[in-house]
Tab-separated table of C-alpha atoms in Angstrom:
chain	number	residue	atom	x	y	z
A	1	UNK	CA	-1.277	234.395	61.996
A	2	UNK	CA	2.211	233.390	63.308
A	3	UNK	CA	3.490	234.168	66.871
A	4	UNK	CA	5.880	236.857	65.486
A	5	UNK	CA	2.505	238.913	64.344
A	6	UNK	CA	0.804	237.923	68.074
A	7	UNK	CA	4.161	239.509	69.681
A	8	UNK	CA	3.994	242.531	67.322
A	9	UNK	CA	0.372	243.193	68.372
A	10	UNK	CA	1.489	242.992	71.797
A	11	UNK	CA	4.475	245.374	71.272
A	12	UNK	CA	1.600	247.641	69.862
A	13	UNK	CA	-0.535	247.396	72.650
A	14	UNK	CA	1.850	248.211	74.759
A	15	UNK	CA	2.879	251.446	73.087
A	16	UNK	CA	-0.768	252.267	72.653
A	17	UNK	CA	-1.441	254.264	75.932
A	18	UNK	CA	1.285	256.753	74.687
A	19	UNK	CA	0.019	256.986	71.811
A	20	UNK	CA	-3.924	257.393	72.638
A	21	UNK	CA	-2.801	259.928	75.030
A	22	UNK	CA	-0.568	262.043	72.737
A	23	UNK	CA	-2.847	262.001	70.300
A	24	UNK	CA	-5.895	264.135	71.482
A	25	UNK	CA	-6.062	266.757	74.225
A	26	UNK	CA	-9.340	266.116	75.195
A	27	UNK	CA	-11.004	269.335	77.485
A	28	UNK	CA	-14.633	268.012	77.850
A	29	UNK	CA	-16.430	269.513	81.060
A	30	UNK	CA	-19.509	267.861	82.768
A	31	UNK	CA	-21.686	268.922	85.270
A	32	UNK	CA	-22.841	267.529	88.126
A	33	UNK	CA	-25.759	268.771	90.649
A	34	UNK	CA	-24.991	269.420	94.240
A	35	UNK	CA	-27.952	269.111	96.440
A	36	UNK	CA	-27.854	271.727	99.582
A	37	UNK	CA	-25.227	270.908	102.423
A	38	UNK	CA	-24.016	267.984	100.704
A	39	UNK	CA	-20.676	266.898	99.460
A	40	UNK	CA	-19.440	264.997	96.642
A	41	UNK	CA	-16.146	263.665	95.681
A	42	UNK	CA	-14.590	262.443	92.792
A	43	UNK	CA	-11.280	260.594	92.845
A	44	UNK	CA	-8.264	260.029	90.316
A	45	UNK	CA	-5.286	257.778	90.244
A	46	UNK	CA	-1.769	259.057	89.053
A	47	UNK	CA	0.479	256.460	87.934
A	48	UNK	CA	3.417	258.243	86.980
A	49	UNK	CA	5.095	261.308	88.007
A	50	UNK	CA	5.146	262.987	84.706
A	51	UNK	CA	1.504	263.170	84.489
A	52	UNK	CA	-0.234	266.030	85.533
A	53	UNK	CA	-3.800	266.577	86.096
A	54	UNK	CA	-6.055	269.587	84.554
A	55	UNK	CA	-8.863	270.326	86.839
A	56	UNK	CA	-10.922	273.218	86.642
A	57	UNK	CA	-14.787	274.308	87.885
A	58	UNK	CA	-17.267	276.789	87.729
A	59	UNK	CA	-20.393	277.128	89.299
A	60	UNK	CA	-23.276	277.311	86.623
A	61	UNK	CA	-26.744	277.537	88.691
A	62	UNK	CA	-27.554	277.874	92.070
A	63	UNK	CA	-27.866	280.608	94.898
A	64	UNK	CA	-24.641	282.882	94.973
A	65	UNK	CA	-22.663	280.583	92.552
A	66	UNK	CA	-20.166	279.617	95.137
A	67	UNK	CA	-18.928	276.228	96.428
A	68	UNK	CA	-15.725	274.860	98.635
A	69	UNK	CA	-13.335	272.965	97.269
A	70	UNK	CA	-10.636	270.556	98.512
A	71	UNK	CA	-7.970	268.552	96.761
A	72	UNK	CA	-6.362	265.605	99.159
A	73	UNK	CA	-2.962	264.256	98.039
A	74	UNK	CA	-2.568	260.303	97.957
A	75	UNK	CA	-0.829	260.832	101.559
A	76	UNK	CA	-3.783	262.321	102.987
A	77	UNK	CA	-2.247	266.377	102.905
A	78	UNK	CA	-4.412	268.965	101.727
A	79	UNK	CA	-3.093	270.376	98.505
A	80	UNK	CA	-5.908	272.472	98.269
A	81	UNK	CA	-8.883	274.175	99.882
A	82	UNK	CA	-11.057	276.916	98.733
A	83	UNK	CA	-14.062	278.492	100.286
A	84	UNK	CA	-17.073	280.265	98.438
A	85	UNK	CA	-15.209	280.479	95.184
A	86	UNK	CA	-17.177	280.748	91.580
A	87	UNK	CA	-14.852	279.342	89.575
A	88	UNK	CA	-10.840	278.047	89.620
A	89	UNK	CA	-8.165	276.450	87.404
A	90	UNK	CA	-5.710	274.141	88.438
A	91	UNK	CA	-2.960	272.013	87.155
A	92	UNK	CA	-2.057	269.455	89.727
A	93	UNK	CA	1.653	268.063	89.325
A	94	UNK	CA	2.732	264.399	90.792
A	95	UNK	CA	2.905	264.704	94.931
A	96	UNK	CA	3.029	261.198	94.769
A	97	UNK	CA	1.713	258.365	93.115
A	98	UNK	CA	-1.976	256.839	94.153
A	99	UNK	CA	-5.765	257.943	94.555
A	100	UNK	CA	-6.400	262.095	94.419
A	101	UNK	CA	-9.179	263.178	96.227
A	102	UNK	CA	-11.295	266.242	94.824
A	103	UNK	CA	-14.128	267.180	96.767
A	104	UNK	CA	-16.863	269.748	96.687
A	105	UNK	CA	-18.869	270.955	99.348
A	106	UNK	CA	-22.159	273.062	99.241
A	107	UNK	CA	-22.269	274.441	102.578
A	108	UNK	CA	-23.678	278.042	102.267
A	109	UNK	CA	-27.405	278.674	101.419
A	110	UNK	CA	-30.062	276.579	100.358
A	111	UNK	CA	-29.919	276.256	97.003
A	112	UNK	CA	-29.149	273.404	94.627
A	113	UNK	CA	-25.547	274.057	93.038
A	114	UNK	CA	-24.911	272.875	89.392
A	115	UNK	CA	-21.004	272.851	88.956
A	116	UNK	CA	-19.162	272.247	85.713
A	117	UNK	CA	-15.922	270.015	86.069
A	118	UNK	CA	-13.058	269.209	84.256
A	119	UNK	CA	-11.069	266.554	85.781
A	120	UNK	CA	-8.653	265.172	83.106
A	121	UNK	CA	-5.027	263.765	82.530
A	122	UNK	CA	-3.066	266.788	81.020
A	123	UNK	CA	-2.437	264.750	77.353
A	124	UNK	CA	0.977	266.002	76.235
A	125	UNK	CA	1.329	268.195	73.327
A	126	UNK	CA	0.394	266.270	70.007
A	127	UNK	CA	4.360	265.483	69.697
A	128	UNK	CA	6.089	262.714	67.744
A	129	UNK	CA	8.666	260.831	68.535
A	130	UNK	CA	11.065	259.289	65.654
A	131	UNK	CA	13.760	261.296	63.661
A	132	UNK	CA	11.992	264.049	61.654
A	133	UNK	CA	14.003	266.304	58.600
A	134	UNK	CA	13.762	270.056	59.869
A	135	UNK	CA	10.907	270.836	57.997
A	136	UNK	CA	8.729	268.518	59.563
A	137	UNK	CA	10.102	269.640	63.038
A	138	UNK	CA	8.776	273.161	61.913
A	139	UNK	CA	5.644	272.205	60.736
A	140	UNK	CA	5.369	270.097	64.555
A	141	UNK	CA	6.044	273.251	65.827
A	142	UNK	CA	3.402	275.317	64.482
A	143	UNK	CA	0.639	272.713	64.732
A	144	UNK	CA	1.741	272.335	68.152
A	145	UNK	CA	1.212	276.177	68.941
A	146	UNK	CA	-2.134	276.119	67.197
A	147	UNK	CA	-3.245	273.240	69.222
A	148	UNK	CA	-2.341	275.104	72.538
A	149	UNK	CA	-4.238	278.434	71.245
A	150	UNK	CA	-7.264	276.417	70.491
A	151	UNK	CA	-7.083	274.881	74.193
A	152	UNK	CA	-7.428	278.597	75.104
A	153	UNK	CA	-10.054	279.444	72.973
A	154	UNK	CA	-12.213	276.343	74.468
A	155	UNK	CA	-10.818	277.431	77.907
A	156	UNK	CA	-12.083	280.923	77.410
A	157	UNK	CA	-15.008	279.887	75.899
A	158	UNK	CA	-16.060	277.649	78.474
A	159	UNK	CA	-15.637	280.773	81.013
A	160	UNK	CA	-18.119	282.971	79.362
A	161	UNK	CA	-20.386	279.781	79.530
A	162	UNK	CA	-20.231	280.331	82.936
A	163	UNK	CA	-20.956	284.162	83.077
A	164	UNK	CA	-23.847	283.361	80.529
A	165	UNK	CA	-25.277	281.357	83.248
A	166	UNK	CA	-24.836	284.014	86.041
A	167	UNK	CA	-26.286	286.689	83.750
A	168	UNK	CA	-29.456	284.459	82.820
A	169	UNK	CA	-29.893	284.113	86.378
A	170	UNK	CA	-29.752	287.435	87.004
A	171	UNK	CA	-32.321	288.698	84.629
A	172	UNK	CA	-34.865	285.981	85.940
A	173	UNK	CA	-34.459	286.709	89.366
A	174	UNK	CA	-35.007	290.694	88.399
A	175	UNK	CA	-38.262	289.777	86.185
A	176	UNK	CA	-39.337	287.759	89.346
A	177	UNK	CA	-38.269	290.653	91.708
A	178	UNK	CA	-40.119	293.034	89.575
A	179	UNK	CA	-43.349	291.192	89.370
A	180	UNK	CA	-43.428	290.175	93.456
A	181	UNK	CA	-42.467	293.864	94.146
A	182	UNK	CA	-45.354	295.727	92.025
A	183	UNK	CA	-47.697	293.396	93.887
A	184	UNK	CA	-46.413	294.131	96.996
A	185	UNK	CA	-46.884	298.133	96.563
A	186	UNK	CA	-50.078	298.051	95.062
A	187	UNK	CA	-50.916	296.058	98.081
A	188	UNK	CA	-49.744	298.556	100.402
A	189	UNK	CA	-51.104	301.190	98.296
A	190	UNK	CA	-54.724	300.486	98.811
A	191	UNK	CA	-54.383	299.203	102.221
A	192	UNK	CA	-52.587	302.529	103.714
A	193	UNK	CA	-55.477	304.347	101.664
A	194	UNK	CA	-58.304	302.320	102.990
A	195	UNK	CA	-56.666	302.464	106.413
A	196	UNK	CA	-56.466	306.332	105.964
A	197	UNK	CA	-60.103	306.473	105.193
A	198	UNK	CA	-60.886	304.359	108.094
A	199	UNK	CA	-59.179	306.617	110.535
A	200	UNK	CA	-60.375	309.472	109.610
A	201	UNK	CA	-63.983	308.281	109.970
A	202	UNK	CA	-62.975	307.327	113.326
A	203	UNK	CA	-61.958	310.733	114.172
A	204	UNK	CA	-65.107	312.465	112.786
A	205	UNK	CA	-67.498	309.808	114.417
A	206	UNK	CA	-66.141	310.425	117.754
A	207	UNK	CA	-65.949	314.027	117.540
A	208	UNK	CA	-69.780	314.300	116.044
A	209	UNK	CA	-69.939	312.128	119.301
A	210	UNK	CA	-68.758	314.809	121.327
A	211	UNK	CA	-70.694	317.899	120.188
A	212	UNK	CA	-74.013	316.679	119.405
B	1	UNK	CA	-4.097	242.310	56.118
B	2	UNK	CA	-7.583	243.019	56.783
B	3	UNK	CA	-8.042	240.405	59.759
B	4	UNK	CA	-4.724	241.790	61.113
B	5	UNK	CA	-5.916	244.918	61.597
B	6	UNK	CA	-9.407	244.077	62.696
B	7	UNK	CA	-8.027	241.635	65.304
B	8	UNK	CA	-5.392	244.873	66.631
B	9	UNK	CA	-8.640	246.906	66.913
B	10	UNK	CA	-10.173	243.683	69.030
B	11	UNK	CA	-7.241	243.710	71.185
B	12	UNK	CA	-6.890	247.374	71.578
B	13	UNK	CA	-10.921	247.667	72.237
B	14	UNK	CA	-10.241	244.716	75.067
B	15	UNK	CA	-7.341	246.602	76.129
B	16	UNK	CA	-8.728	249.826	76.528
B	17	UNK	CA	-12.170	248.676	78.347
B	18	UNK	CA	-10.601	247.514	81.199
B	19	UNK	CA	-8.284	250.442	81.726
B	20	UNK	CA	-10.323	253.536	81.658
B	21	UNK	CA	-8.004	256.539	82.382
B	22	UNK	CA	-10.491	258.902	83.807
B	23	UNK	CA	-11.695	259.969	87.441
B	24	UNK	CA	-14.321	257.289	89.387
B	25	UNK	CA	-16.637	257.623	92.278
B	26	UNK	CA	-17.271	255.463	94.961
B	27	UNK	CA	-21.267	254.558	95.643
B	28	UNK	CA	-23.806	251.770	96.297
B	29	UNK	CA	-25.201	248.991	93.759
B	30	UNK	CA	-28.629	250.946	92.760
B	31	UNK	CA	-27.515	253.921	93.152
B	32	UNK	CA	-28.153	256.503	90.202
B	33	UNK	CA	-25.417	259.034	89.212
B	34	UNK	CA	-25.927	261.820	86.871
B	35	UNK	CA	-23.678	264.365	84.666
B	36	UNK	CA	-24.980	267.135	82.642
B	37	UNK	CA	-23.050	268.022	79.565
B	38	UNK	CA	-23.924	270.663	76.724
B	39	UNK	CA	-23.669	268.910	73.432
B	40	UNK	CA	-24.631	270.670	70.173
B	41	UNK	CA	-26.264	268.552	67.388
B	42	UNK	CA	-24.907	265.579	65.538
B	43	UNK	CA	-22.062	265.746	68.273
B	44	UNK	CA	-20.717	262.165	68.918
B	45	UNK	CA	-19.966	261.721	73.095
B	46	UNK	CA	-18.014	258.564	73.964
B	47	UNK	CA	-18.468	257.473	77.658
B	48	UNK	CA	-15.518	254.828	78.400
B	49	UNK	CA	-16.789	253.409	81.676
B	50	UNK	CA	-15.684	250.466	84.166
B	51	UNK	CA	-17.911	249.338	86.952
B	52	UNK	CA	-15.937	247.514	89.927
B	53	UNK	CA	-17.350	245.671	92.727
B	54	UNK	CA	-16.137	245.510	96.117
B	55	UNK	CA	-15.044	241.816	96.790
B	56	UNK	CA	-15.435	240.875	100.663
B	57	UNK	CA	-12.747	238.042	100.283
B	58	UNK	CA	-9.965	240.320	98.753
B	59	UNK	CA	-11.041	243.133	100.653
B	60	UNK	CA	-10.573	245.710	97.002
B	61	UNK	CA	-12.436	246.544	94.215
B	62	UNK	CA	-12.058	244.268	91.309
B	63	UNK	CA	-13.631	244.107	87.824
B	64	UNK	CA	-17.658	243.259	87.997
B	65	UNK	CA	-18.443	240.287	85.302
B	66	UNK	CA	-21.308	240.299	83.081
B	67	UNK	CA	-23.395	237.980	85.654
B	68	UNK	CA	-22.869	240.031	88.303
B	69	UNK	CA	-23.771	243.908	87.420
B	70	UNK	CA	-25.811	245.381	84.561
B	71	UNK	CA	-25.288	249.399	84.034
B	72	UNK	CA	-28.028	250.977	83.301
B	73	UNK	CA	-27.493	253.851	80.805
B	74	UNK	CA	-30.353	256.998	80.511
B	75	UNK	CA	-29.857	260.128	78.428
B	76	UNK	CA	-32.389	262.793	79.082
B	77	UNK	CA	-32.450	266.035	77.473
B	78	UNK	CA	-33.189	268.658	79.899
B	79	UNK	CA	-34.146	271.669	77.862
B	80	UNK	CA	-36.842	269.302	76.446
B	81	UNK	CA	-38.806	268.666	79.492
B	82	UNK	CA	-36.532	265.991	80.263
B	83	UNK	CA	-37.471	263.951	77.491
B	84	UNK	CA	-35.578	260.493	77.684
B	85	UNK	CA	-33.471	259.409	74.312
B	86	UNK	CA	-31.699	256.422	75.012
B	87	UNK	CA	-32.285	254.067	77.966
B	88	UNK	CA	-30.059	251.181	77.373
B	89	UNK	CA	-28.705	248.432	79.316
B	90	UNK	CA	-24.953	247.423	79.212
B	91	UNK	CA	-22.028	244.958	80.275
B	92	UNK	CA	-20.297	246.275	83.493
B	93	UNK	CA	-16.955	247.809	81.330
B	94	UNK	CA	-17.049	249.189	77.929
B	95	UNK	CA	-17.826	252.075	76.083
B	96	UNK	CA	-21.225	254.106	75.496
B	97	UNK	CA	-22.173	255.948	72.318
B	98	UNK	CA	-24.281	258.652	71.998
B	99	UNK	CA	-25.011	260.943	68.989
B	100	UNK	CA	-26.472	264.349	69.962
B	101	UNK	CA	-29.744	264.753	67.522
B	102	UNK	CA	-30.738	268.291	68.946
B	103	UNK	CA	-28.255	270.936	70.490
B	104	UNK	CA	-28.450	271.610	74.379
B	105	UNK	CA	-28.382	270.107	77.601
B	106	UNK	CA	-27.943	266.310	78.071
B	107	UNK	CA	-28.253	264.563	81.267
B	108	UNK	CA	-26.131	261.234	81.179
B	109	UNK	CA	-27.247	258.647	84.211
B	110	UNK	CA	-25.307	255.796	85.009
B	111	UNK	CA	-26.951	253.266	87.598
B	112	UNK	CA	-25.490	249.923	87.651
B	113	UNK	CA	-27.728	247.223	88.976
B	114	UNK	CA	-27.081	243.920	90.735
B	115	UNK	CA	-28.772	240.943	89.264
B	116	UNK	CA	-28.260	238.343	91.784
B	117	UNK	CA	-29.313	238.999	95.180
B	118	UNK	CA	-26.956	241.369	96.918
B	119	UNK	CA	-28.516	244.207	95.506
B	120	UNK	CA	-26.266	246.615	98.234
B	121	UNK	CA	-22.434	246.244	97.059
B	122	UNK	CA	-20.084	248.842	97.053
B	123	UNK	CA	-19.429	249.893	93.645
B	124	UNK	CA	-16.881	251.927	92.240
B	125	UNK	CA	-17.410	253.698	88.618
B	126	UNK	CA	-14.798	254.973	86.718
B	127	UNK	CA	-15.605	257.310	83.691
B	128	UNK	CA	-14.021	259.373	80.994
B	129	UNK	CA	-15.836	261.062	78.534
B	130	UNK	CA	-14.408	261.766	74.713
B	131	UNK	CA	-15.807	264.455	72.553
B	132	UNK	CA	-15.593	263.515	68.787
B	133	UNK	CA	-14.702	260.909	67.032
B	134	UNK	CA	-12.058	258.521	68.247
B	135	UNK	CA	-8.940	259.888	66.449
B	136	UNK	CA	-6.466	257.689	68.261
B	137	UNK	CA	-6.886	254.339	66.982
B	138	UNK	CA	-4.020	254.263	64.288
B	139	UNK	CA	-1.930	252.137	64.383
B	140	UNK	CA	2.062	253.269	64.475
B	141	UNK	CA	2.906	254.965	60.777
B	142	UNK	CA	6.341	255.122	60.077
B	143	UNK	CA	5.991	258.288	57.406
B	144	UNK	CA	5.970	261.491	59.027
B	145	UNK	CA	4.058	263.020	56.438
B	146	UNK	CA	1.117	260.683	57.636
B	147	UNK	CA	1.612	261.593	61.471
B	148	UNK	CA	1.505	265.004	60.250
B	149	UNK	CA	-1.768	264.262	58.112
B	150	UNK	CA	-3.104	262.691	61.395
B	151	UNK	CA	-2.378	265.710	63.496
B	152	UNK	CA	-4.039	268.347	61.310
B	153	UNK	CA	-6.917	265.844	61.287
B	154	UNK	CA	-6.974	266.276	65.095
B	155	UNK	CA	-6.954	270.023	64.695
B	156	UNK	CA	-9.620	270.024	62.491
B	157	UNK	CA	-11.576	267.897	64.682
B	158	UNK	CA	-10.803	270.511	67.227
B	159	UNK	CA	-11.709	273.476	65.084
B	160	UNK	CA	-15.188	271.906	64.425
B	161	UNK	CA	-16.026	271.429	67.906
B	162	UNK	CA	-15.632	275.413	68.366
B	163	UNK	CA	-17.661	276.111	66.021
B	164	UNK	CA	-20.558	274.095	67.108
B	165	UNK	CA	-19.875	275.074	70.549
B	166	UNK	CA	-20.319	278.567	68.921
B	167	UNK	CA	-23.253	278.233	67.457
B	168	UNK	CA	-24.697	276.970	70.817
B	169	UNK	CA	-23.302	280.310	72.288
B	170	UNK	CA	-25.566	282.224	69.780
B	171	UNK	CA	-28.581	280.211	70.334
B	172	UNK	CA	-28.266	280.611	74.156
B	173	UNK	CA	-27.586	284.435	73.744
B	174	UNK	CA	-30.720	284.902	71.703
B	175	UNK	CA	-32.845	283.623	74.641
B	176	UNK	CA	-31.182	285.584	76.940
B	177	UNK	CA	-32.208	288.643	74.754
B	178	UNK	CA	-35.526	287.449	74.778
B	179	UNK	CA	-35.645	287.211	78.344
B	180	UNK	CA	-34.081	290.772	78.825
B	181	UNK	CA	-36.818	292.328	76.631
B	182	UNK	CA	-39.565	290.652	78.307
B	183	UNK	CA	-38.498	291.825	81.439
B	184	UNK	CA	-37.572	295.439	79.988
B	185	UNK	CA	-41.458	295.120	78.902
B	186	UNK	CA	-42.621	293.682	82.136
B	187	UNK	CA	-41.105	296.565	83.856
B	188	UNK	CA	-43.496	298.913	82.231
B	189	UNK	CA	-46.334	297.003	82.284
B	190	UNK	CA	-46.149	296.932	86.047
B	191	UNK	CA	-45.431	300.530	86.456
B	192	UNK	CA	-48.715	301.159	84.571
B	193	UNK	CA	-50.489	299.128	86.427
B	194	UNK	CA	-48.908	300.426	89.312
B	195	UNK	CA	-50.011	303.880	88.376
B	196	UNK	CA	-53.673	302.983	87.315
B	197	UNK	CA	-54.428	301.408	90.821
B	198	UNK	CA	-52.728	304.434	92.890
B	199	UNK	CA	-55.232	306.657	90.844
B	200	UNK	CA	-58.084	304.278	91.311
B	201	UNK	CA	-57.232	304.036	94.995
B	202	UNK	CA	-57.030	308.060	95.526
B	203	UNK	CA	-60.407	308.645	93.892
B	204	UNK	CA	-62.274	305.660	95.677
B	205	UNK	CA	-60.823	307.474	98.717
B	206	UNK	CA	-61.812	311.140	97.860
B	207	UNK	CA	-65.465	309.966	97.425
B	208	UNK	CA	-65.885	307.568	100.076
B	209	UNK	CA	-64.649	310.776	102.689
B	210	UNK	CA	-66.979	313.108	100.496
B	211	UNK	CA	-69.932	310.635	100.975
B	212	UNK	CA	-69.142	310.311	104.700
B	213	UNK	CA	-68.364	314.106	105.804
B	214	UNK	CA	-72.003	315.174	103.878
B	215	UNK	CA	-73.512	312.279	106.152
B	216	UNK	CA	-72.010	313.941	108.882
B	217	UNK	CA	-73.235	317.375	107.666
B	218	UNK	CA	-69.501	318.905	108.096
B	219	UNK	CA	-69.678	319.685	104.476
C-alpha cells in the first residue's frame, strides 16, 4: 500500500457521490401515520444549485383522504401551500441552498391518515462521462429512454395503489353501512308496528269506555 | 488487488455512513417513529440512517458517538397482526438491511435510545430508503462496454422490482374482489332478513289486534 494508492482511493471517494447518485434512480415511497389534528414535518437539505427534489404524496387511508401540505424554502418563504388534496406531485428546483421544510397537517376530520411520501433527490438519468463511440451514445440514449419509461410505470403503479386503497375503503364502508342500516330499518319497522297496535288499542279502549 | 478493493469498500462504507442524502426529522431521544412500506417477497430494503444529537456547547447537531445513543430498529408485519419480525439494536449511524420474507406492508420503527442518564436529548434523524441490491458500489470502469453492462443491469433490477410490485397488486386485487363479493351477498341476505321481519311483524300485528277486537266485542 503506497501513498499513491491512498491518494487514488481519496480521489475515487470524492467522485463516488456523483457515481452513486448517477447510478440508480430510486423511487421508494414510504408511508407515515398522521394522527388527527397533528402536523408532521420532514426536512431536506439542498447543497447544490443543480439538484432538484422529487416530492410526491398520496393519502392511502383515513377519512376523506385529504391533507394539507406546505413547502417552505430555506429563507422562510412558502413555496407551496395546498389545502385538502388527495395526491400531488412536485419537482422542487433550487430556491436557494439550505433546509427545505415539508409539512403535512391533518386538520379536517378526526381520522388517522396514512400518507405515502416520496422525498428524494432527483437522481440524474444514468448518464456517463467520458468519450464514447457513436454506437455507445445511441445505446446510452436508448437506455436513458427505457429508464424514463420505467420511472413513468413506477409512478403510474403508485397512483394505482392509492386508488386501490380508496376503493377498498369505499367497499368496506358500503358493507358496514348495509349492516347498520338494515338493523335500523328492522328496528324501526318493529317499533312502528308495536306503536300502531298500542295506539289503536288505546283508541278503542277509550271509545268503549264512552259508549259502555 | 483484493485487499485494495476491500479497503475501498471499507472507506466507501465509512464515507457513506456519515453522509446520508435523505430526508430528516427532529425528535427527542426515546421517541419512536414509524414508517410503513409495501414490500414484496424477497425484496431487499436498505435504510441508511444517521442519528445526530444536539450539542449544547456548539449549539448545533453533531454525530452521536456509540456510547451516547443506541438505535433500536423494529420491523413489524402489519398484514400479519403486527408480528414483529426483526428487533435490532444498532450504532447511531449506519446501514440497516432487511429482507422481506412475506409480501405485504411492513412497518419500520426507529427509536434512538440514550444509554447515559440524559434521556431527553434532542435528536435529528436522517433516513434514506434504498430498494434492491446496491448496484452502485463500483469503481470507475474505463471500458464503455462495462458501463453499458452496468446500466443494463440496473434497468433489469428495476424491471424485476416492477414485476414484484405487479404481483403484489394482483394479490391485493384478489382481496378486494373477495370483499366486494361478500358485500354483495350480504346485501341479498340482509334484504331477505328484512322481508321476513316485516312479514312477521305484520302477522303479529294483525293477530294481536284481532284478539283485542274480539275481546272488545267489536268483531
